[in-house]
Structures are given as structure tokens and as C-alpha cells.
PDB file of C-alpha atoms in Angstrom:
ATOM      1  CA  MET A  90     -23.042   7.816 -20.227  1.00 52.00           C
ATOM      2  CA  ASN A  91     -21.056   7.762 -23.329  1.00 57.00           C
ATOM      3  CA  GLU A  92     -19.360  11.076 -24.739  1.00 59.00           C
ATOM      4  CA  ASN A  93     -22.227  11.780 -27.186  1.00 60.00           C
ATOM      5  CA  ASN A  94     -24.970  11.434 -24.484  1.00 68.00           C
ATOM      6  CA  ARG A  95     -22.914  13.880 -22.027  1.00 68.00           C
ATOM      7  CA  LYS A  96     -22.839  16.399 -24.898  1.00 67.00           C
ATOM      8  CA  LYS A  97     -26.607  15.827 -25.632  1.00 70.00           C
ATOM      9  CA  GLU A  98     -27.379  16.268 -21.786  1.00 78.00           C
ATOM     10  CA  PHE A  99     -25.248  19.222 -21.622  1.00 78.00           C
ATOM     11  CA  LEU A 100     -26.651  21.176 -24.415  1.00 74.00           C
ATOM     12  CA  GLU A 101     -29.936  20.412 -23.594  1.00 77.00           C
ATOM     13  CA  THR A 102     -29.903  21.552 -20.085  1.00 83.00           C
ATOM     14  CA  LEU A 103     -27.983  24.985 -21.449  1.00 80.00           C
ATOM     15  CA  SER A 104     -30.497  25.532 -23.862  1.00 77.00           C
ATOM     16  CA  LYS A 105     -33.319  24.997 -20.975  1.00 81.00           C
ATOM     17  CA  ILE A 106     -31.605  27.739 -18.896  1.00 83.00           C
ATOM     18  CA  ILE A 107     -31.537  30.119 -22.037  1.00 80.00           C
ATOM     19  CA  ASN A 108     -34.958  29.570 -22.535  1.00 76.00           C
ATOM     20  CA  ASN A 109     -36.089  29.983 -18.897  1.00 79.00           C
ATOM     21  CA  ALA A 110     -33.976  33.336 -18.705  1.00 79.00           C
ATOM     22  CA  ALA A 111     -35.418  34.460 -21.951  1.00 74.00           C
ATOM     23  CA  ALA A 112     -39.016  34.034 -20.362  1.00 73.00           C
ATOM     24  CA  SER A 113     -38.074  35.965 -17.272  1.00 74.00           C
ATOM     25  CA  GLY A 114     -36.563  39.331 -19.220  1.00 71.00           C
ATOM     26  CA  ASN A 115     -33.329  37.583 -19.526  1.00 76.00           C
ATOM     27  CA  ILE A 116     -32.502  37.107 -15.979  1.00 83.00           C
ATOM     28  CA  ILE A 117     -31.729  33.677 -14.097  1.00 85.00           C
ATOM     29  CA  SER A 118     -30.397  33.110 -10.544  1.00 86.00           C
ATOM     30  CA  LYS A 119     -27.237  31.221  -9.717  1.00 85.00           C
ATOM     31  CA  LYS A 120     -29.285  28.945  -7.692  1.00 85.00           C
ATOM     32  CA  GLU A 121     -31.262  27.799 -10.677  1.00 87.00           C
ATOM     33  CA  ILE A 122     -28.149  27.393 -12.829  1.00 87.00           C
ATOM     34  CA  TYR A 123     -26.728  25.172 -10.077  1.00 86.00           C
ATOM     35  CA  SER A 124     -29.734  23.420  -9.448  1.00 87.00           C
ATOM     36  CA  CYS A 125     -29.857  22.221 -13.484  1.00 86.00           C
ATOM     37  CA  PHE A 126     -26.288  21.353 -13.701  1.00 84.00           C
ATOM     38  CA  LYS A 127     -26.026  19.452 -10.493  1.00 82.00           C
ATOM     39  CA  ASP A 128     -25.857  16.225 -11.858  1.00 80.00           C
ATOM     40  CA  ILE A 129     -23.563  17.009 -14.924  1.00 79.00           C
ATOM     41  CA  LEU A 130     -20.944  19.318 -13.375  1.00 75.00           C
ATOM     42  CA  THR A 131     -18.915  18.092 -10.915  1.00 69.00           C
ATOM     43  CA  ASP A 132     -16.253  21.156 -10.902  1.00 68.00           C
ATOM     44  CA  GLU A 133     -17.036  24.299  -9.260  1.00 69.00           C
ATOM     45  CA  ASN A 134     -14.602  26.024 -12.051  1.00 70.00           C
ATOM     46  CA  MET A 135     -17.021  25.019 -14.856  1.00 75.00           C
ATOM     47  CA  TYR A 136     -19.840  26.925 -13.194  1.00 79.00           C
ATOM     48  CA  ASP A 137     -17.747  29.837 -13.693  1.00 76.00           C
ATOM     49  CA  VAL A 138     -17.450  29.029 -17.257  1.00 75.00           C
ATOM     50  CA  VAL A 139     -21.311  28.624 -17.691  1.00 80.00           C
ATOM     51  CA  CYS A 140     -21.835  32.040 -16.148  1.00 81.00           C
ATOM     52  CA  LYS A 141     -19.556  33.516 -18.165  1.00 75.00           C
ATOM     53  CA  TYR A 142     -20.919  32.214 -21.561  1.00 75.00           C
ATOM     54  CA  LEU A 143     -24.358  33.194 -20.140  1.00 79.00           C
ATOM     55  CA  ILE A 144     -23.167  36.744 -19.258  1.00 77.00           C
ATOM     56  CA  ASP A 145     -21.674  36.911 -22.856  1.00 68.00           C
ATOM     57  CA  ALA A 146     -25.023  35.940 -24.262  1.00 68.00           C
ATOM     58  CA  GLY A 147     -26.605  39.152 -22.574  1.00 70.00           C
ATOM     59  CA  ILE A 148     -28.047  37.109 -19.650  1.00 79.00           C
ATOM     60  CA  THR A 149     -28.107  38.725 -16.122  1.00 82.00           C
ATOM     61  CA  ILE A 150     -27.332  36.316 -13.335  1.00 85.00           C
ATOM     62  CA  LYS A 151     -28.786  37.276 -10.070  1.00 81.00           C
ATOM     63  CA  GLY A 152     -26.225  35.996  -7.210  1.00 77.00           C
ATOM     64  CA  TYR A 153     -23.195  35.568  -9.378  1.00 74.00           C
ATOM     65  CA  GLU A 154     -20.036  37.371  -8.135  1.00 62.00           C
ATOM     66  CA  GLN A 155     -16.736  37.555  -9.364  1.00 50.00           C
ATOM     67  CA  THR A 156     -14.105  39.681  -7.823  1.00 36.00           C
ATOM     68  CA  GLY A 157     -16.448  41.186  -5.548  1.00 32.00           C
ATOM     69  CA  SER A 158     -19.398  42.385  -7.854  1.00 32.00           C
ATOM     70  CA  PHE A 159     -21.972  41.564  -9.978  1.00 34.00           C
ATOM     71  CA  ILE A 160     -21.122  40.843 -13.640  1.00 36.00           C
ATOM     72  CA  HIS A 161     -22.692  43.042 -16.139  1.00 43.00           C
ATOM     73  CA  LYS A 162     -21.911  44.180 -19.708  1.00 48.00           C
ATOM     74  CA  GLU A 163     -19.259  47.069 -19.421  1.00 50.00           C
ATOM     75  CA  VAL A 164     -19.264  50.109 -21.501  1.00 54.00           C
ATOM     76  CA  THR A 165     -16.712  52.544 -22.006  1.00 57.00           C
ATOM     77  CA  GLU A 166     -17.273  56.391 -22.817  1.00 61.00           C
ATOM     78  CA  SER A 167     -14.948  58.891 -24.033  1.00 65.00           C
ATOM     79  CA  ASN A 168     -12.979  61.553 -21.884  1.00 69.00           C
ATOM     80  CA  GLN A 169     -15.336  64.190 -23.347  1.00 67.00           C
ATOM     81  CA  ALA A 170     -18.214  62.699 -22.565  1.00 68.00           C
ATOM     82  CA  ILE A 171     -17.453  61.930 -18.940  1.00 73.00           C
ATOM     83  CA  THR A 172     -16.641  65.518 -18.847  1.00 75.00           C
ATOM     84  CA  PHE A 173     -20.026  66.411 -20.066  1.00 75.00           C
ATOM     85  CA  TYR A 174     -21.414  64.063 -17.756  1.00 71.00           C
ATOM     86  CA  GLU A 175     -19.885  65.283 -14.932  1.00 77.00           C
ATOM     87  CA  MET A 176     -20.765  68.976 -15.595  1.00 79.00           C
ATOM     88  CA  TYR A 177     -24.531  67.874 -16.069  1.00 75.00           C
ATOM     89  CA  LEU A 178     -24.279  66.420 -12.473  1.00 77.00           C
ATOM     90  CA  ASP A 179     -23.065  69.476 -10.810  1.00 77.00           C
ATOM     91  CA  GLU A 180     -26.079  71.388 -12.267  1.00 78.00           C
ATOM     92  CA  ILE A 181     -28.297  68.607 -11.323  1.00 79.00           C
ATOM     93  CA  ASN A 182     -26.884  68.890  -7.773  1.00 77.00           C
ATOM     94  CA  ALA A 183     -27.740  72.509  -7.689  1.00 76.00           C
ATOM     95  CA  ILE A 184     -31.262  72.178  -7.658  1.00 78.00           C
ATOM     96  CA  SER A 185     -33.041  72.403  -4.240  1.00 74.00           C
ATOM     97  CA  GLU A 186     -35.550  69.829  -3.172  1.00 76.00           C
ATOM     98  CA  PRO A 187     -39.209  71.230  -3.882  1.00 73.00           C
ATOM     99  CA  SER A 188     -40.996  72.994  -1.033  1.00 74.00           C
ATOM    100  CA  SER A 189     -44.229  70.754   0.442  1.00 76.00           C
ATOM    101  CA  ASP A 190     -46.504  73.049  -1.566  1.00 82.00           C
ATOM    102  CA  THR A 191     -44.477  73.773  -4.989  1.00 85.00           C
ATOM    103  CA  VAL A 192     -45.469  70.146  -6.294  1.00 84.00           C
ATOM    104  CA  PRO A 193     -49.105  70.299  -5.677  1.00 83.00           C
ATOM    105  CA  GLN A 194     -49.268  74.111  -7.325  1.00 86.00           C
ATOM    106  CA  LEU A 195     -47.459  72.618 -10.287  1.00 86.00           C
ATOM    107  CA  LEU A 196     -49.842  69.562 -10.398  1.00 85.00           C
ATOM    108  CA  HIS A 197     -52.790  71.836 -10.298  1.00 83.00           C
ATOM    109  CA  THR A 198     -51.768  73.882 -13.117  1.00 82.00           C
ATOM    110  CA  LEU A 199     -50.930  70.564 -15.272  1.00 79.00           C
ATOM    111  CA  THR A 200     -53.992  68.841 -14.393  1.00 75.00           C
ATOM    112  CA  ALA A 201     -56.898  71.477 -13.822  1.00 71.00           C
ATOM    113  CA  VAL A 202     -55.906  74.836 -14.953  1.00 57.00           C
ATOM    114  CA  ARG A 203     -54.162  74.280 -18.031  1.00 56.00           C
ATOM    115  CA  PRO A 204     -53.714  70.637 -18.980  1.00 51.00           C
ATOM    116  CA  ASP A 205     -51.564  71.429 -21.992  1.00 52.00           C
ATOM    117  CA  SER A 206     -49.260  73.812 -20.009  1.00 56.00           C
ATOM    118  CA  PRO A 207     -45.642  73.515 -21.241  1.00 59.00           C
ATOM    119  CA  ASP A 208     -44.430  75.620 -18.320  1.00 77.00           C
ATOM    120  CA  ALA A 209     -45.828  73.727 -15.426  1.00 80.00           C
ATOM    121  CA  ALA A 210     -44.798  70.353 -17.110  1.00 84.00           C
ATOM    122  CA  GLY A 211     -41.240  71.797 -17.579  1.00 85.00           C
ATOM    123  CA  GLU A 212     -40.924  72.968 -14.122  1.00 86.00           C
ATOM    124  CA  LEU A 213     -42.181  69.623 -12.809  1.00 86.00           C
ATOM    125  CA  SER A 214     -39.721  68.019 -15.118  1.00 87.00           C
ATOM    126  CA  LYS A 215     -36.766  70.039 -13.860  1.00 88.00           C
ATOM    127  CA  LEU A 216     -37.785  69.393 -10.275  1.00 88.00           C
ATOM    128  CA  TYR A 217     -37.507  65.541 -10.639  1.00 89.00           C
ATOM    129  CA  LEU A 218     -34.033  65.510 -12.676  1.00 89.00           C
ATOM    130  CA  PRO A 219     -32.074  64.346  -9.756  1.00 89.00           C
ATOM    131  CA  LEU A 220     -34.672  61.454  -9.480  1.00 89.00           C
ATOM    132  CA  VAL A 221     -33.339  60.182 -13.003  1.00 91.00           C
ATOM    133  CA  ILE A 222     -29.854  60.098 -11.665  1.00 90.00           C
ATOM    134  CA  LYS A 223     -30.979  58.187  -8.777  1.00 88.00           C
ATOM    135  CA  LEU A 224     -32.947  55.439 -10.855  1.00 90.00           C
ATOM    136  CA  CYS A 225     -30.409  55.250 -13.484  1.00 88.00           C
ATOM    137  CA  GLU A 226     -27.940  53.990 -10.865  1.00 85.00           C
ATOM    138  CA  ASN A 227     -29.968  50.657 -10.850  1.00 83.00           C
ATOM    139  CA  PHE A 228     -29.025  50.187 -14.553  1.00 81.00           C
ATOM    140  CA  GLU A 229     -25.401  50.774 -14.691  1.00 77.00           C
ATOM    141  CA  HIS A 230     -23.047  48.523 -16.390  1.00 71.00           C
ATOM    142  CA  MET A 231     -25.748  46.640 -18.365  1.00 70.00           C
ATOM    143  CA  GLY A 232     -24.741  47.749 -21.628  1.00 69.00           C
ATOM    144  CA  LEU A 233     -25.442  51.622 -21.829  1.00 77.00           C
ATOM    145  CA  THR A 234     -23.398  54.666 -21.077  1.00 81.00           C
ATOM    146  CA  HIS A 235     -24.271  56.953 -18.026  1.00 82.00           C
ATOM    147  CA  SER A 236     -25.281  59.764 -20.487  1.00 84.00           C
ATOM    148  CA  ASP A 237     -27.396  57.180 -22.716  1.00 85.00           C
ATOM    149  CA  LEU A 238     -29.445  55.996 -19.573  1.00 88.00           C
ATOM    150  CA  VAL A 239     -29.993  59.960 -18.169  1.00 89.00           C
ATOM    151  CA  ALA A 240     -31.041  61.007 -21.903  1.00 89.00           C
ATOM    152  CA  GLU A 241     -33.471  57.858 -21.832  1.00 90.00           C
ATOM    153  CA  GLY A 242     -34.624  58.599 -18.182  1.00 90.00           C
ATOM    154  CA  ASN A 243     -35.020  62.462 -18.853  1.00 91.00           C
ATOM    155  CA  LEU A 244     -36.977  61.913 -21.792  1.00 92.00           C
ATOM    156  CA  ALA A 245     -39.233  59.158 -20.023  1.00 91.00           C
ATOM    157  CA  LEU A 246     -39.789  61.607 -17.297  1.00 92.00           C
ATOM    158  CA  TYR A 247     -40.886  64.389 -19.675  1.00 91.00           C
ATOM    159  CA  GLU A 248     -43.316  62.281 -21.353  1.00 91.00           C
ATOM    160  CA  ALA A 249     -44.576  60.879 -17.822  1.00 91.00           C
ATOM    161  CA  VAL A 250     -45.379  64.420 -16.915  1.00 89.00           C
ATOM    162  CA  LEU A 251     -47.285  65.128 -19.818  1.00 87.00           C
ATOM    163  CA  ASP A 252     -49.024  61.772 -19.831  1.00 88.00           C
ATOM    164  CA  TYR A 253     -50.182  62.151 -16.084  1.00 88.00           C
ATOM    165  CA  ALA A 254     -52.534  65.091 -16.919  1.00 81.00           C
ATOM    166  CA  THR A 255     -54.514  62.935 -19.288  1.00 82.00           C
ATOM    167  CA  LEU A 256     -54.942  60.112 -16.521  1.00 83.00           C
ATOM    168  CA  PRO A 257     -58.784  59.396 -15.787  1.00 81.00           C
ATOM    169  CA  ASP A 258     -57.624  59.112 -12.154  1.00 76.00           C
ATOM    170  CA  LYS A 259     -55.204  61.850 -11.801  1.00 76.00           C
ATOM    171  CA  SER A 260     -54.802  63.808  -8.871  1.00 77.00           C
ATOM    172  CA  GLU A 261     -52.880  66.811  -7.491  1.00 79.00           C
ATOM    173  CA  ASP A 262     -51.427  64.252  -4.628  1.00 84.00           C
ATOM    174  CA  ARG A 263     -47.541  64.430  -4.660  1.00 85.00           C
ATOM    175  CA  LYS A 264     -47.067  60.676  -3.718  1.00 87.00           C
ATOM    176  CA  ASN A 265     -49.216  59.645  -6.359  1.00 88.00           C
ATOM    177  CA  PHE A 266     -47.644  61.449  -8.962  1.00 89.00           C
ATOM    178  CA  GLU A 267     -44.025  60.370  -7.736  1.00 90.00           C
ATOM    179  CA  LYS A 268     -45.144  56.900  -7.543  1.00 91.00           C
ATOM    180  CA  TYR A 269     -46.306  57.282 -11.313  1.00 92.00           C
ATOM    181  CA  ILE A 270     -43.185  59.093 -12.659  1.00 92.00           C
ATOM    182  CA  CYS A 271     -41.170  56.484 -11.260  1.00 93.00           C
ATOM    183  CA  PHE A 272     -42.731  53.353 -12.784  1.00 93.00           C
ATOM    184  CA  ARG A 273     -42.668  55.199 -16.176  1.00 93.00           C
ATOM    185  CA  ILE A 274     -38.947  56.039 -15.851  1.00 92.00           C
ATOM    186  CA  LYS A 275     -37.936  52.402 -14.777  1.00 91.00           C
ATOM    187  CA  GLU A 276     -40.038  51.041 -17.416  1.00 89.00           C
ATOM    188  CA  SER A 277     -38.340  53.274 -19.909  1.00 89.00           C
ATOM    189  CA  LEU A 278     -34.701  52.470 -18.663  1.00 89.00           C
ATOM    190  CA  GLN A 279     -35.665  48.594 -18.658  1.00 85.00           C
ATOM    191  CA  ALA A 280     -36.604  48.638 -22.176  1.00 83.00           C
ATOM    192  CA  ALA A 281     -33.526  50.792 -23.117  1.00 83.00           C
ATOM    193  CA  VAL A 282     -31.532  47.982 -21.523  1.00 79.00           C
ATOM    194  CA  ASP A 283     -33.335  45.092 -22.806  1.00 72.00           C
ATOM    195  CA  THR A 284     -33.096  46.699 -26.238  1.00 72.00           C
ATOM    196  CA  GLU A 285     -29.196  47.350 -26.123  1.00 66.00           C
ATOM    197  CA  LEU A 286     -28.763  43.836 -25.057  1.00 60.00           C
ATOM    198  CA  GLY A 287     -31.052  42.272 -27.731  1.00 53.00           C
ATOM    199  CA  HIS A 288     -32.075  39.797 -25.298  1.00 48.00           C
ATOM    200  CA  HIS A 289     -34.744  38.040 -27.225  1.00 45.00           C
ATOM    201  CA  ARG A 290     -33.021  38.135 -30.122  1.00 47.00           C
ATOM    202  CA  VAL A 291     -29.813  36.719 -28.460  1.00 49.00           C
ATOM    203  CA  SER A 292     -31.486  34.381 -26.084  1.00 52.00           C
ATOM    204  CA  ASN A 293     -33.853  32.818 -28.827  1.00 55.00           C
ATOM    205  CA  HIS A 294     -31.247  32.658 -31.547  1.00 58.00           C
ATOM    206  CA  LEU A 295     -28.678  31.022 -29.281  1.00 63.00           C
ATOM    207  CA  ALA A 296     -31.055  28.486 -27.923  1.00 64.00           C
ATOM    208  CA  ASP A 297     -32.307  27.578 -31.510  1.00 68.00           C
ATOM    209  CA  ARG A 298     -28.594  27.319 -32.345  1.00 73.00           C
ATOM    210  CA  ILE A 299     -27.646  25.007 -29.662  1.00 72.00           C
ATOM    211  CA  ASN A 300     -30.422  22.989 -30.172  1.00 74.00           C
ATOM    212  CA  ALA A 301     -29.569  22.512 -33.787  1.00 79.00           C
ATOM    213  CA  LEU A 302     -26.127  21.648 -32.961  1.00 79.00           C
ATOM    214  CA  ASN A 303     -27.154  19.039 -30.337  1.00 77.00           C
ATOM    215  CA  ASN A 304     -29.779  17.501 -32.937  1.00 81.00           C
ATOM    216  CA  ALA A 305     -27.005  17.341 -35.711  1.00 84.00           C
ATOM    217  CA  SER A 306     -24.332  15.929 -33.540  1.00 83.00           C
ATOM    218  CA  THR A 307     -26.580  13.020 -32.648  1.00 84.00           C
ATOM    219  CA  GLU A 308     -28.086  12.592 -36.127  1.00 86.00           C
ATOM    220  CA  LEU A 309     -24.114  12.382 -37.252  1.00 86.00           C
ATOM    221  CA  ALA A 310     -22.990  10.206 -34.749  1.00 85.00           C
ATOM    222  CA  GLU A 311     -25.751   7.477 -35.798  1.00 87.00           C
ATOM    223  CA  ASP A 312     -25.584   7.821 -39.195  1.00 87.00           C
ATOM    224  CA  LEU A 313     -21.326   7.899 -39.138  1.00 86.00           C
ATOM    225  CA  GLY A 314     -21.021   5.342 -36.359  1.00 86.00           C
ATOM    226  CA  ARG A 315     -18.641   8.040 -34.958  1.00 85.00           C
ATOM    227  CA  GLU A 316     -18.519  11.678 -33.421  1.00 84.00           C
ATOM    228  CA  ALA A 317     -18.797  14.387 -36.494  1.00 84.00           C
ATOM    229  CA  THR A 318     -16.016  16.538 -37.370  1.00 86.00           C
ATOM    230  CA  LEU A 319     -15.926  20.124 -37.654  1.00 83.00           C
ATOM    231  CA  GLU A 320     -16.257  20.139 -41.167  1.00 87.00           C
ATOM    232  CA  GLU A 321     -19.227  17.810 -41.168  1.00 87.00           C
ATOM    233  CA  LEU A 322     -21.144  19.793 -38.646  1.00 86.00           C
ATOM    234  CA  CYS A 323     -20.411  23.008 -40.699  1.00 85.00           C
ATOM    235  CA  GLU A 324     -21.876  21.329 -43.586  1.00 86.00           C
ATOM    236  CA  LYS A 325     -25.059  19.958 -41.757  1.00 84.00           C
ATOM    237  CA  LEU A 326     -25.859  23.400 -40.093  1.00 83.00           C
ATOM    238  CA  SER A 327     -24.728  25.644 -42.995  1.00 80.00           C
ATOM    239  CA  LEU A 328     -22.740  27.467 -40.394  1.00 78.00           C
ATOM    240  CA  ASN A 329     -19.045  28.518 -40.686  1.00 82.00           C
ATOM    241  CA  GLU A 330     -16.422  27.113 -38.463  1.00 81.00           C
ATOM    242  CA  GLU A 331     -15.896  30.090 -36.163  1.00 80.00           C
ATOM    243  CA  GLU A 332     -19.448  29.488 -35.516  1.00 77.00           C
ATOM    244  CA  ILE A 333     -19.715  26.369 -34.797  1.00 79.00           C
ATOM    245  CA  LYS A 334     -16.390  26.464 -32.572  1.00 78.00           C
ATOM    246  CA  GLN A 335     -18.425  29.233 -30.384  1.00 72.00           C
ATOM    247  CA  LEU A 336     -21.338  26.965 -29.813  1.00 72.00           C
ATOM    248  CA  MET A 337     -18.919  24.036 -29.008  1.00 71.00           C
ATOM    249  CA  LYS A 338     -16.401  25.645 -27.022  1.00 67.00           C
ATOM    250  CA  ILE A 339     -18.153  25.356 -23.690  1.00 53.00           C
ATOM    251  CA  THR A 340     -19.655  22.071 -24.316  1.00 54.00           C
ATOM    252  CA  ILE A 341     -15.980  20.648 -24.995  1.00 55.00           C
ATOM    253  CA  ASP A 342     -14.444  22.150 -21.663  1.00 51.00           C
ATOM    254  CA  ALA A 343     -17.275  20.735 -19.759  1.00 45.00           C
ATOM    255  CA  LEU A 344     -16.862  17.472 -20.897  1.00 48.00           C
ATOM    256  CA  SER A 345     -13.158  17.730 -20.457  1.00 51.00           C
ATOM    257  CA  VAL A 346     -13.407  18.430 -16.830  1.00 43.00           C
ATOM    258  CA  ILE A 347     -16.318  15.645 -16.279  1.00 43.00           C
ATOM    259  CA  GLN A 348     -13.739  13.159 -18.017  1.00 47.00           C
ATOM    260  CA  THR A 349     -10.900  14.316 -15.875  1.00 44.00           C
ATOM    261  CA  ASP A 350     -13.102  13.641 -12.565  1.00 45.00           C
ATOM    262  CA  GLU A 351     -13.920  10.434 -13.791  1.00 45.00           C
ATOM    263  CA  GLU A 352     -10.549   9.057 -14.425  1.00 47.00           C
TER     264      GLU A 352
END
């Protein structure tokens, strides 16, 4: 297999992985990546290069670890934001577990006595603020700060409490209520993370560009009888050199490893 065919196969496989990830909420497994590249990459280090490239594109890789932890998009918070967040946690920790009859009583007020009761909605929301903190832990290091996650979760909690009163199958059962608000909070947090990562835009756009680079490289090679230069690819795709280099970097690295293995 010549170099151009190697590049084409690599780019097609990478594009396939990106599209598969996009179709699954921008998540893919390490096992699937290894399976797709098993006949292309022979060096274990190149899988790290591929995984890092995908992670930088906003894709979460299940089962991929580096330095003992999952790789996600890290964010930094100011010292002031951290201080306020820690103060908020102290306030939340002071909230005691509701008694067995507190939640049903508030649910009765919310759903039967006064469906629009702001007091009942507010009291219920306050009781479940610790739940928001707990659920937010599952979305850490995915592009949003702790403060942003909690703010999103708290808003989802309050909206879920208000909406619960309007459900046709609502009940005053605590377990059903908690199941509902958990679902709503997690749904909102996932949507916030997906929006931050821009997973549809990033994945689809990146896949389109990789396909375009693949097709342009093949067409130019056939027309010119040689590998296209960077300038020729820029002209063909109407992209600048940095954009072309970014798309080519992982391919060039991979081809280099493959060629070294065969020598």
C-alpha cells in the first residue's frame, strides 16, 4: 500500500470514528477506536496520539486513561469564584435531611392544595440543593466550572419542581418525585456540557474537513502524479496553512510511525 492510500485509509477511519461519536452524544469507547485502527496502527503510542486528537475535538473516550484518570476538558476558576463556591458548599452542607413526612406534605401543597404555591416550590427546591451538588460531580472536568454546573443544576431543579405539579400522572410519592427531578437535573447538566463542547458543530465540522482533505489529497495526487504540497492543498480547499497543518498533523505522525515499523 502506497503512502497516499495509507493516508486515505487513515483519514477515512478517523472520519468514521468522529461520525460514530457524534451519533452517540459525542462519546466513543477506547475499544471501538482500537478495533477501527487495528489494521492501520501498529504502535501503541499512536493510539495515544489519536485519543488526544479526539479529546481536543471535544469527544469523550470511555475507558481511556492517562496518568491514572479520565481525560476531560479542564477549566480553571478564579480564586474568588473558588472561595464563593466553597462558602456555598458550607451552606448546602448545613441543610439537614428532610423528615419522612416533610416532602409528602410539601408535594401535597404543591400538587393539590395550591399548584402555583411559590412557598412549597421554594421549600422543596431548597431541600434538594445537596442533590444538585452530588449530580454535578458526574459532569466535572467536561468544560464547565463547578459554579456553572451548580447554577445550571439549581435552575433545572426549580423548574422541575414547578413542572411536576402540572404532570398528568403526578403523585405525592417521594420516590417518584425524586426520580423525576433527578432525571430533569441530569438532562439539563448534560445539555449544558454538550452546548459548551459544541459537540455537533465540532464533530460534524471536523469530519467534513477531514473528508475534504482526504478527497483533495487524492484528487491532486492523481492530477499531478505526486503528493500535493501544502500550498496546493490550501488553494484547493480554500483554507489557510494552519488549518491544513492541524488536519494533517495526526495523519503525518501516524504515517511516520507506520513507515518506521516497516523499515
